[in-house]
């Protein structure tokens, strides 16, 4: 009986170690794919200050609580006023640049919702989106 328990414990330990290694490798492979997918969607450009800034290949939407409009197209010249509207208009890979200010969401609910979209939100831009 004692030999059976020792073999069972040894077998369980070996399986546990083997499964841990396999799980770690699967996680590593998944992480590598995510990084590869992200790098394929981005390109590096040089900013005015000489530093590299990562910019997604998608469209950029602009939001400004002070200068934006509910009917704004989301361009630098005609920014949107509402972050939620920009999120709803954006497609996967797009970036939303948000000027400084306090944004409370639609109808001042105090929250926004990003559901099933892969967009980047960049906050802290000045009013004309030339500096962050």
PDB file of C-alpha atoms in Angstrom:
ATOM      1  CA  UNK A   1       0.000   0.000   0.000  1.00  0.00           C
ATOM      2  CA  UNK A   2       2.854   2.419   0.823  1.00  0.00           C
ATOM      3  CA  UNK A   3       4.489   1.870  -2.585  1.00  0.00           C
ATOM      4  CA  UNK A   4       1.191   2.642  -4.343  1.00  0.00           C
ATOM      5  CA  UNK A   5       0.864   5.972  -2.487  1.00  0.00           C
ATOM      6  CA  UNK A   6       4.474   6.919  -3.281  1.00  0.00           C
ATOM      7  CA  UNK A   7       3.938   6.156  -6.993  1.00  0.00           C
ATOM      8  CA  UNK A   8       0.667   8.116  -6.989  1.00  0.00           C
ATOM      9  CA  UNK A   9       2.299  11.144  -5.361  1.00  0.00           C
ATOM     10  CA  UNK A  10       5.244  10.952  -7.781  1.00  0.00           C
ATOM     11  CA  UNK A  11       2.905  10.670 -10.784  1.00  0.00           C
ATOM     12  CA  UNK A  12       0.774  13.583  -9.564  1.00  0.00           C
ATOM     13  CA  UNK A  13       3.889  15.723  -9.040  1.00  0.00           C
ATOM     14  CA  UNK A  14       5.217  14.942 -12.525  1.00  0.00           C
ATOM     15  CA  UNK A  15       1.837  15.749 -14.099  1.00  0.00           C
ATOM     16  CA  UNK A  16       1.592  18.989 -12.142  1.00  0.00           C
ATOM     17  CA  UNK A  17       5.059  20.113 -13.263  1.00  0.00           C
ATOM     18  CA  UNK A  18       4.414  19.096 -16.884  1.00  0.00           C
ATOM     19  CA  UNK A  19       1.071  20.915 -16.969  1.00  0.00           C
ATOM     20  CA  UNK A  20       2.609  24.044 -15.424  1.00  0.00           C
ATOM     21  CA  UNK A  21       5.325  24.118 -18.093  1.00  0.00           C
ATOM     22  CA  UNK A  22       2.767  23.553 -20.859  1.00  0.00           C
ATOM     23  CA  UNK A  23       0.509  26.285 -19.488  1.00  0.00           C
ATOM     24  CA  UNK A  24       3.441  28.707 -19.240  1.00  0.00           C
ATOM     25  CA  UNK A  25       4.382  27.981 -22.862  1.00  0.00           C
ATOM     26  CA  UNK A  26       0.801  28.493 -24.024  1.00  0.00           C
ATOM     27  CA  UNK A  27       0.674  31.811 -22.175  1.00  0.00           C
ATOM     28  CA  UNK A  28       4.002  32.823 -23.710  1.00  0.00           C
ATOM     29  CA  UNK A  29       2.780  31.954 -27.205  1.00  0.00           C
ATOM     30  CA  UNK A  30      -0.451  33.877 -26.670  1.00  0.00           C
ATOM     31  CA  UNK A  31       1.450  36.905 -25.365  1.00  0.00           C
ATOM     32  CA  UNK A  32       3.779  36.745 -28.366  1.00  0.00           C
ATOM     33  CA  UNK A  33       0.790  36.748 -30.727  1.00  0.00           C
ATOM     34  CA  UNK A  34      -0.783  39.732 -28.961  1.00  0.00           C
ATOM     35  CA  UNK A  35       2.491  41.671 -29.151  1.00  0.00           C
ATOM     36  CA  UNK A  36       2.930  40.719 -32.811  1.00  0.00           C
ATOM     37  CA  UNK A  37      -0.647  41.770 -33.650  1.00  0.00           C
ATOM     38  CA  UNK A  38      -0.173  45.073 -31.836  1.00  0.00           C
ATOM     39  CA  UNK A  39       3.114  45.783 -33.583  1.00  0.00           C
ATOM     40  CA  UNK A  40       1.546  45.091 -36.967  1.00  0.00           C
ATOM     41  CA  UNK A  41      -1.153  47.677 -36.265  1.00  0.00           C
ATOM     42  CA  UNK A  42       1.224  50.407 -35.170  1.00  0.00           C
ATOM     43  CA  UNK A  43       4.015  52.396 -36.699  1.00  0.00           C
ATOM     44  CA  UNK A  44       6.587  54.583 -35.062  1.00  0.00           C
ATOM     45  CA  UNK A  45       6.760  58.235 -36.060  1.00  0.00           C
ATOM     46  CA  UNK A  46       8.996  61.013 -34.858  1.00  0.00           C
ATOM     47  CA  UNK A  47       7.276  63.718 -32.833  1.00  0.00           C
ATOM     48  CA  UNK A  48       8.239  67.390 -32.906  1.00  0.00           C
ATOM     49  CA  UNK A  49      10.366  66.966 -29.784  1.00  0.00           C
ATOM     50  CA  UNK A  50      12.425  64.231 -31.406  1.00  0.00           C
ATOM     51  CA  UNK A  51      10.956  61.403 -29.342  1.00  0.00           C
ATOM     52  CA  UNK A  52       9.222  58.422 -30.889  1.00  0.00           C
ATOM     53  CA  UNK A  53       5.466  58.246 -30.492  1.00  0.00           C
ATOM     54  CA  UNK A  54       3.496  55.136 -31.351  1.00  0.00           C
ATOM     55  CA  UNK A  55       0.543  55.878 -33.636  1.00  0.00           C
ATOM     56  CA  UNK A  56      -2.104  53.334 -34.580  1.00  0.00           C
ATOM     57  CA  UNK A  57      -2.771  52.914 -38.296  1.00  0.00           C
ATOM     58  CA  UNK A  58      -6.479  53.652 -37.833  1.00  0.00           C
ATOM     59  CA  UNK A  59      -8.317  56.945 -37.984  1.00  0.00           C
ATOM     60  CA  UNK A  60      -7.869  59.577 -35.268  1.00  0.00           C
ATOM     61  CA  UNK A  61     -10.925  61.157 -33.651  1.00  0.00           C
ATOM     62  CA  UNK A  62     -10.655  64.379 -31.645  1.00  0.00           C
ATOM     63  CA  UNK A  63     -12.778  65.301 -28.616  1.00  0.00           C
ATOM     64  CA  UNK A  64     -12.821  68.691 -26.879  1.00  0.00           C
ATOM     65  CA  UNK A  65     -15.364  69.504 -24.164  1.00  0.00           C
ATOM     66  CA  UNK A  66     -14.873  73.282 -24.613  1.00  0.00           C
ATOM     67  CA  UNK A  67     -14.518  73.703 -28.402  1.00  0.00           C
ATOM     68  CA  UNK A  68     -16.261  70.547 -29.578  1.00  0.00           C
ATOM     69  CA  UNK A  69     -19.734  70.221 -30.986  1.00  0.00           C
ATOM     70  CA  UNK A  70     -22.419  67.554 -30.756  1.00  0.00           C
ATOM     71  CA  UNK A  71     -22.396  67.582 -34.561  1.00  0.00           C
ATOM     72  CA  UNK A  72     -18.600  67.683 -34.858  1.00  0.00           C
ATOM     73  CA  UNK A  73     -16.975  65.311 -37.344  1.00  0.00           C
ATOM     74  CA  UNK A  74     -14.222  64.379 -34.904  1.00  0.00           C
ATOM     75  CA  UNK A  75     -11.441  66.152 -36.796  1.00  0.00           C
ATOM     76  CA  UNK A  76      -8.925  68.594 -35.309  1.00  0.00           C
ATOM     77  CA  UNK A  77     -10.862  71.447 -36.898  1.00  0.00           C
ATOM     78  CA  UNK A  78     -14.301  70.134 -35.851  1.00  0.00           C
ATOM     79  CA  UNK A  79     -13.847  68.005 -32.709  1.00  0.00           C
ATOM     80  CA  UNK A  80     -16.639  66.088 -31.055  1.00  0.00           C
ATOM     81  CA  UNK A  81     -17.827  67.197 -27.627  1.00  0.00           C
ATOM     82  CA  UNK A  82     -18.611  63.737 -26.240  1.00  0.00           C
ATOM     83  CA  UNK A  83     -16.143  60.864 -25.709  1.00  0.00           C
ATOM     84  CA  UNK A  84     -18.945  58.289 -25.997  1.00  0.00           C
ATOM     85  CA  UNK A  85     -19.886  59.580 -29.461  1.00  0.00           C
ATOM     86  CA  UNK A  86     -16.256  59.229 -30.556  1.00  0.00           C
ATOM     87  CA  UNK A  87     -16.083  55.674 -29.182  1.00  0.00           C
ATOM     88  CA  UNK A  88     -19.323  54.748 -30.932  1.00  0.00           C
ATOM     89  CA  UNK A  89     -18.018  56.206 -34.228  1.00  0.00           C
ATOM     90  CA  UNK A  90     -14.582  54.581 -33.986  1.00  0.00           C
ATOM     91  CA  UNK A  91     -13.602  51.233 -35.484  1.00  0.00           C
ATOM     92  CA  UNK A  92     -11.057  48.738 -34.161  1.00  0.00           C
ATOM     93  CA  UNK A  93      -7.555  50.233 -34.261  1.00  0.00           C
ATOM     94  CA  UNK A  94      -8.707  53.864 -34.204  1.00  0.00           C
ATOM     95  CA  UNK A  95      -7.377  56.369 -31.686  1.00  0.00           C
ATOM     96  CA  UNK A  96      -9.399  58.967 -29.782  1.00  0.00           C
ATOM     97  CA  UNK A  97      -7.466  62.070 -28.726  1.00  0.00           C
ATOM     98  CA  UNK A  98      -9.097  63.883 -25.842  1.00  0.00           C
ATOM     99  CA  UNK A  99      -8.387  67.507 -24.896  1.00  0.00           C
ATOM    100  CA  UNK A 100      -8.007  68.460 -21.240  1.00  0.00           C
ATOM    101  CA  UNK A 101     -11.227  68.804 -19.297  1.00  0.00           C
ATOM    102  CA  UNK A 102     -13.835  66.990 -17.253  1.00  0.00           C
ATOM    103  CA  UNK A 103     -15.962  64.604 -19.270  1.00  0.00           C
ATOM    104  CA  UNK A 104     -19.036  63.063 -17.675  1.00  0.00           C
ATOM    105  CA  UNK A 105     -20.306  60.973 -20.570  1.00  0.00           C
ATOM    106  CA  UNK A 106     -23.631  61.277 -22.359  1.00  0.00           C
ATOM    107  CA  UNK A 107     -26.340  63.047 -20.366  1.00  0.00           C
ATOM    108  CA  UNK A 108     -23.740  63.656 -17.620  1.00  0.00           C
ATOM    109  CA  UNK A 109     -24.084  60.047 -16.383  1.00  0.00           C
ATOM    110  CA  UNK A 110     -20.523  60.001 -15.105  1.00  0.00           C
ATOM    111  CA  UNK A 111     -19.318  57.031 -17.164  1.00  0.00           C
ATOM    112  CA  UNK A 112     -18.546  55.922 -20.697  1.00  0.00           C
ATOM    113  CA  UNK A 113     -18.705  52.445 -22.181  1.00  0.00           C
ATOM    114  CA  UNK A 114     -16.242  50.675 -24.444  1.00  0.00           C
ATOM    115  CA  UNK A 115     -17.713  47.308 -25.321  1.00  0.00           C
ATOM    116  CA  UNK A 116     -16.230  44.984 -27.925  1.00  0.00           C
ATOM    117  CA  UNK A 117     -13.960  47.627 -29.451  1.00  0.00           C
ATOM    118  CA  UNK A 118     -10.203  47.918 -29.493  1.00  0.00           C
ATOM    119  CA  UNK A 119      -9.571  51.659 -29.543  1.00  0.00           C
ATOM    120  CA  UNK A 120      -6.885  53.789 -27.907  1.00  0.00           C
ATOM    121  CA  UNK A 121      -7.838  56.733 -25.704  1.00  0.00           C
ATOM    122  CA  UNK A 122      -5.223  59.487 -25.392  1.00  0.00           C
ATOM    123  CA  UNK A 123      -6.044  62.143 -22.820  1.00  0.00           C
ATOM    124  CA  UNK A 124      -4.364  65.369 -21.771  1.00  0.00           C
ATOM    125  CA  UNK A 125      -4.126  67.093 -25.150  1.00  0.00           C
ATOM    126  CA  UNK A 126      -4.257  70.890 -25.289  1.00  0.00           C
ATOM    127  CA  UNK A 127      -7.204  72.645 -26.986  1.00  0.00           C
ATOM    128  CA  UNK A 128      -5.686  72.615 -30.490  1.00  0.00           C
ATOM    129  CA  UNK A 129      -4.198  69.090 -30.173  1.00  0.00           C
ATOM    130  CA  UNK A 130      -0.611  70.205 -30.794  1.00  0.00           C
ATOM    131  CA  UNK A 131       0.776  69.273 -27.372  1.00  0.00           C
ATOM    132  CA  UNK A 132       0.150  66.540 -24.876  1.00  0.00           C
TER     133      UNK A 132
END
